Amino acid sequence: MTPLRAGIVFNPSKISREQLEAAWDAEADGATAEWFETTVEDPGQGPARAALDAGCDVVIAAGGDGTVRAVAEALGGSDAAFGIVPQGTGNLLARNLGVPLGNPRTALRRILTSEPKKLDMGWIELDGGEPQAFVVMVGFGLDAQMLAATDDEAKAKAGWLAYVAAMGQALTASEMVSVKVTVDDREPREVQAHTVLIGNCGTLQGGLTLFPDAELDDGVLDVLIVSAEGAVEWMDTLRAAVWDNGIMRLFDKQKTATSTEAARHGQAVRIEVELPQPHSFEIDGEEVGDVQRFTARIDPGALRVY
């Protein structure tokens, strides 16, 4: 069904309004759109709320993962449907949803010709601060250090391949720490790890699957705790990620996540993590500074997404 009214929240550093208008006019078939521009100070929450206040039936995020996350945060629990025109480096939620990449027209066509489905959303509190939404994953360790080490200019030129150049630096910076983990209502446990990731989606760029059991609407968060050290453990961890939890699941969809001694999988509705000192932290592919304590919870079916 063609939406009666769409609000398009766009990041002008990723795509111009003129480009989007041309794509919209080519696909809209009479549907109307209103335009809401993000700024450095407001990456999307305010424009998305303005779209809701304007009575938009569908709110579309046109930009990178930061824009998508910000718009999702504003839409959580509302009646408006959520669409994505992916224009970033990672486009992580779009990849997990199967949204076409690269061409705004095909992404808009999907929104205008399909029905939305329920999507869980996560909420994260950092060091006791205000809750922030996430739709892909959060965590500390290798991924956050890699993001912090990635050169912005290189990322703009090389896309997600720029992250590969930062991996060596991140591996060097990774250090094993004693992590206090509380899952749901269970007793806290101390584990040794250098990376803890909490996800709502399973797949990253290049088809790498970190959370093979993750479903966008299963009402739980997926957890990965990594403590790999040395060449043997890293090779075992990579084998499990690429082969057992990646390629082999193409042939056996019922297969559950393969854990190793150095990479353990789990699921939770709520998880609290406390570190001995602050570490680099990421939310949906964006580095947000150093964090020592964080709590994540799932909000089942909070979004209706195309």
Coordinates of C-alpha atoms in Angstrom, one line a residue:
M1 CA 0.0 0.0 0.0
T2 CA 1.3 3.5 -0.9
P3 CA 1.8 5.5 2.2
L4 CA -0.4 8.6 2.4
R5 CA 2.4 10.8 3.8
A6 CA 6.1 10.3 4.3
G7 CA 8.6 12.3 6.4
I8 CA 12.1 12.0 4.9
V9 CA 14.9 12.7 7.5
F10 CA 18.1 13.1 5.5
N11 CA 21.8 13.7 6.4
P12 CA 23.0 16.3 3.9
S13 CA 26.6 15.2 4.3
K14 CA 25.6 11.8 2.8
I15 CA 23.0 12.7 0.2
S16 CA 21.4 15.9 -1.0
R17 CA 17.7 16.8 -0.9
E18 CA 17.8 17.2 -4.7
Q19 CA 19.0 13.6 -5.2
L20 CA 16.3 12.3 -2.8
E21 CA 13.6 14.4 -4.3
A22 CA 14.4 13.1 -7.8
A23 CA 14.3 9.5 -6.5
W24 CA 11.1 10.1 -4.6
D25 CA 9.3 11.7 -7.6
A26 CA 10.3 8.8 -9.8
E27 CA 8.8 6.2 -7.4
A28 CA 6.1 7.9 -5.2
D29 CA 3.1 7.4 -7.5
G30 CA 1.2 10.3 -5.9
A31 CA 2.4 9.9 -2.3
T32 CA 3.4 13.1 -0.6
A33 CA 6.7 13.7 1.3
E34 CA 7.9 16.3 3.8
W35 CA 11.6 17.0 4.3
F36 CA 13.6 17.1 7.5
E37 CA 17.3 17.8 7.6
T38 CA 19.7 16.6 10.2
T39 CA 22.5 18.7 11.7
V40 CA 25.7 18.0 13.6
E41 CA 23.9 19.0 16.8
D42 CA 20.8 16.9 16.0
P43 CA 21.6 13.7 14.0
G44 CA 18.0 12.7 13.6
Q45 CA 15.9 12.5 16.8
G46 CA 14.6 16.0 16.5
P47 CA 13.8 15.9 12.8
A48 CA 12.1 12.5 13.3
R49 CA 9.9 13.8 16.1
A50 CA 9.0 16.8 13.8
A51 CA 7.9 14.3 11.2
L52 CA 5.7 12.5 13.7
D53 CA 4.3 15.8 14.9
A54 CA 3.5 16.6 11.2
G55 CA 1.4 13.5 11.0
C56 CA 3.6 11.4 8.8
D57 CA 2.6 7.8 8.3
V58 CA 6.1 6.7 7.4
V59 CA 9.4 8.2 8.5
I60 CA 12.4 7.5 6.3
A61 CA 16.0 7.8 7.4
A62 CA 18.3 8.7 4.5
G63 CA 21.9 8.5 5.7
G64 CA 24.4 6.3 7.5
D65 CA 24.1 4.1 10.6
G66 CA 24.1 7.2 12.9
T67 CA 21.1 8.7 11.2
V68 CA 19.3 5.4 11.2
R69 CA 19.8 4.9 14.9
A70 CA 18.7 8.4 15.8
V71 CA 15.5 8.2 13.8
A72 CA 14.8 4.7 15.2
E73 CA 15.2 6.1 18.7
A74 CA 12.5 8.8 18.1
L75 CA 10.1 6.3 16.4
G76 CA 10.3 3.6 19.0
G77 CA 6.8 2.7 20.2
S78 CA 5.0 5.1 17.8
D79 CA 2.5 4.2 15.1
A80 CA 4.6 5.4 12.2
A81 CA 6.4 2.9 10.0
F82 CA 10.2 3.2 9.6
G83 CA 12.0 3.1 6.3
I84 CA 15.7 3.3 5.4
V85 CA 17.6 4.7 2.4
P86 CA 21.1 3.5 3.3
Q87 CA 23.9 6.0 2.4
G88 CA 26.6 5.2 4.9
T89 CA 29.8 3.2 5.2
G90 CA 28.4 0.2 7.2
N91 CA 24.7 0.3 6.6
L92 CA 24.4 -2.5 9.1
L93 CA 20.7 -2.5 9.8
A94 CA 19.9 -2.2 6.1
R95 CA 22.2 -5.2 5.3
N96 CA 20.4 -7.3 8.0
L97 CA 17.0 -6.3 6.6
G98 CA 17.9 -6.9 3.0
V99 CA 17.4 -3.2 2.0
P100 CA 19.0 -2.5 -1.4
L101 CA 22.2 -0.6 -1.1
G102 CA 23.6 2.1 -3.4
N103 CA 20.5 3.3 -5.2
P104 CA 17.9 5.5 -3.4
R105 CA 15.2 4.7 -5.9
T106 CA 15.3 0.9 -5.2
A107 CA 15.3 1.6 -1.4
L108 CA 12.3 3.9 -1.8
R109 CA 10.5 1.4 -4.0
R110 CA 10.8 -1.2 -1.3
I111 CA 9.2 1.2 1.2
L112 CA 6.4 2.2 -1.2
T113 CA 5.5 -1.4 -2.3
S114 CA 5.9 -3.6 0.8
E115 CA 4.4 -4.0 4.2
P116 CA 6.3 -3.2 7.4
K117 CA 7.2 -5.9 9.9
K118 CA 8.0 -5.8 13.6
L119 CA 11.5 -5.1 14.7
D120 CA 13.0 -5.3 18.2
M121 CA 15.0 -2.3 19.5
G122 CA 17.7 -2.2 22.2
W123 CA 18.3 0.4 24.8
I124 CA 21.7 1.0 26.4
E125 CA 22.5 3.1 29.5
L126 CA 26.2 4.2 29.7
D127 CA 27.6 4.9 33.2
G128 CA 24.1 5.6 34.6
G129 CA 23.3 8.1 31.8
E130 CA 20.1 8.5 29.9
P131 CA 19.0 5.5 27.8
Q132 CA 20.0 5.5 24.1
A133 CA 18.5 3.3 21.5
F134 CA 20.4 0.8 19.3
V135 CA 19.2 -1.4 16.5
V136 CA 22.3 -3.3 15.5
M137 CA 24.9 -3.8 18.3
V138 CA 26.9 -2.2 21.1
G139 CA 30.0 -3.1 23.0
F140 CA 33.5 -2.6 24.0
G141 CA 36.8 -4.1 23.0
L142 CA 38.1 -5.0 19.5
D143 CA 35.3 -3.5 17.5
A144 CA 35.2 -0.2 19.5
Q145 CA 39.0 0.2 19.4
M146 CA 38.9 -0.5 15.7
L147 CA 36.4 2.2 15.2
A148 CA 38.3 4.6 17.3
A149 CA 41.5 3.9 15.3
T150 CA 39.8 4.3 11.9
D151 CA 40.9 7.4 10.0
D152 CA 37.8 9.4 9.0
E153 CA 39.4 10.5 5.6
A154 CA 40.3 6.9 4.8
K155 CA 36.7 5.8 5.7
A156 CA 35.3 8.4 3.4
K157 CA 37.6 7.2 0.5
A158 CA 37.7 3.4 1.1
G159 CA 34.4 2.7 2.8
W160 CA 34.3 -0.3 5.1
L161 CA 37.7 -1.5 3.9
A162 CA 39.2 1.4 6.0
Y163 CA 38.3 -0.6 9.1
V164 CA 40.6 -3.4 8.1
A165 CA 43.6 -1.0 8.2
A166 CA 42.7 -0.2 11.8
M167 CA 42.4 -3.8 12.9
G168 CA 46.1 -4.4 13.6
Q169 CA 46.2 -1.3 15.8
A170 CA 43.0 -2.5 17.6
L171 CA 44.4 -5.9 18.2
T172 CA 47.5 -4.4 19.8
A173 CA 45.3 -2.2 22.0
S174 CA 43.1 -5.0 23.2
E175 CA 43.8 -6.1 26.7
M176 CA 42.2 -8.8 28.8
V177 CA 40.3 -7.4 31.8
S178 CA 38.1 -8.9 34.5
V179 CA 34.5 -8.2 33.5
K180 CA 31.5 -8.4 35.9
V181 CA 28.5 -9.6 33.9
T182 CA 24.9 -9.9 35.2
V183 CA 22.5 -11.6 32.8
D184 CA 18.7 -11.1 33.5
D185 CA 18.0 -12.1 37.1
R186 CA 21.0 -14.4 37.6
E187 CA 23.9 -13.9 40.0
P188 CA 26.8 -11.7 38.7
R189 CA 29.8 -13.5 37.2
E190 CA 33.4 -12.5 36.7
V191 CA 34.8 -13.4 33.3
Q192 CA 38.1 -12.6 31.6
A193 CA 37.6 -10.9 28.2
H194 CA 38.9 -8.2 26.0
T195 CA 35.6 -7.8 24.0
V196 CA 31.9 -7.9 24.9
L197 CA 29.4 -7.4 22.2
I198 CA 25.6 -7.2 22.6
G199 CA 23.5 -7.4 19.4
N200 CA 20.1 -7.2 17.9
C201 CA 21.4 -8.2 14.4
G202 CA 23.9 -10.8 13.4
T203 CA 25.7 -9.8 10.3
L204 CA 28.4 -7.2 9.5
Q205 CA 30.0 -6.1 6.3
G206 CA 31.4 -8.8 4.1
G207 CA 28.9 -11.3 5.4
L208 CA 30.8 -11.8 8.7
T209 CA 28.3 -13.3 11.2
L210 CA 28.9 -12.4 14.9
F211 CA 25.5 -13.5 16.2
P212 CA 24.3 -16.4 14.2
D213 CA 21.3 -17.0 16.4
A214 CA 20.1 -13.3 16.2
E215 CA 16.7 -12.6 14.9
L216 CA 15.3 -9.1 14.5
D217 CA 12.1 -10.0 16.2
D218 CA 12.9 -12.7 18.7
G219 CA 12.6 -10.5 21.8
V220 CA 16.1 -11.2 23.1
L221 CA 19.6 -9.7 22.8
D222 CA 22.5 -11.8 21.6
V223 CA 25.8 -11.7 23.5
L224 CA 29.4 -12.5 22.4
I225 CA 32.3 -12.6 24.9
V226 CA 35.7 -12.9 23.4
S227 CA 38.9 -13.7 25.2
A228 CA 41.1 -15.0 22.4
E229 CA 44.9 -14.6 22.9
G230 CA 47.7 -15.7 20.6
A231 CA 47.6 -17.1 17.1
V232 CA 46.0 -20.5 17.9
E233 CA 43.0 -19.0 19.8
W234 CA 42.5 -16.3 17.2
M235 CA 42.5 -18.8 14.4
D236 CA 40.0 -21.0 16.3
T237 CA 37.8 -18.0 16.9
L238 CA 37.9 -16.8 13.2
R239 CA 37.3 -20.4 12.0
A240 CA 34.1 -20.5 14.2
A241 CA 32.9 -17.1 13.0
V242 CA 33.6 -17.6 9.3
W243 CA 33.0 -21.4 8.9
D244 CA 30.8 -22.8 11.7
N245 CA 28.7 -19.7 12.2
G246 CA 28.8 -18.4 8.7
I247 CA 29.2 -20.8 5.7
M248 CA 27.9 -23.9 7.4
R249 CA 24.7 -22.2 8.5
L250 CA 23.9 -21.6 4.8
F251 CA 23.3 -25.3 4.6
D252 CA 21.7 -25.9 8.1
K253 CA 19.5 -23.0 9.2
Q254 CA 18.6 -24.9 12.4
K255 CA 22.2 -25.0 13.6
T256 CA 22.8 -23.0 16.8
A257 CA 25.8 -20.7 17.4
T258 CA 29.1 -22.5 17.7
S259 CA 31.1 -21.2 20.7
T260 CA 34.8 -21.8 21.5
E261 CA 36.8 -21.5 24.7
A262 CA 37.7 -18.0 23.6
A263 CA 34.4 -16.9 22.0
R264 CA 31.3 -17.6 24.0
H265 CA 27.7 -16.9 22.8
G266 CA 24.6 -16.3 24.8
Q267 CA 21.2 -14.6 24.9
A268 CA 19.5 -12.3 27.4
V269 CA 16.6 -9.9 27.8
R270 CA 18.8 -7.6 30.0
I271 CA 22.5 -7.6 30.6
E272 CA 24.7 -5.4 32.9
V273 CA 28.4 -5.2 32.4
E274 CA 31.0 -3.5 34.7
L275 CA 34.7 -3.0 33.8
P276 CA 37.6 -2.3 36.1
Q277 CA 38.3 0.9 34.2
P278 CA 36.7 2.8 31.2
H279 CA 37.2 1.4 27.7
S280 CA 36.3 2.6 24.2
F281 CA 32.6 1.8 23.4
E282 CA 30.5 1.7 20.2
I283 CA 26.8 2.0 19.5
D284 CA 25.7 0.8 16.1
G285 CA 29.1 1.2 14.5
E286 CA 29.9 4.7 16.0
E287 CA 32.6 5.2 18.6
V288 CA 31.0 7.1 21.6
G289 CA 34.0 7.4 24.0
D290 CA 35.1 5.5 27.1
V291 CA 32.6 3.7 29.3
Q292 CA 33.1 1.7 32.5
R293 CA 29.5 0.4 33.2
F294 CA 26.6 -0.3 30.9
T295 CA 23.2 -1.9 30.9
A296 CA 21.4 -3.1 27.8
R297 CA 17.8 -4.3 27.5
I298 CA 15.6 -5.4 24.6
D299 CA 12.3 -3.6 23.6
P300 CA 10.4 -6.2 21.7
G301 CA 8.5 -5.1 18.6
A302 CA 9.2 -1.4 19.2
L303 CA 9.5 -0.6 15.5
R304 CA 7.6 -1.3 12.3
V305 CA 10.2 -1.4 9.6
Y306 CA 10.3 -2.0 5.8

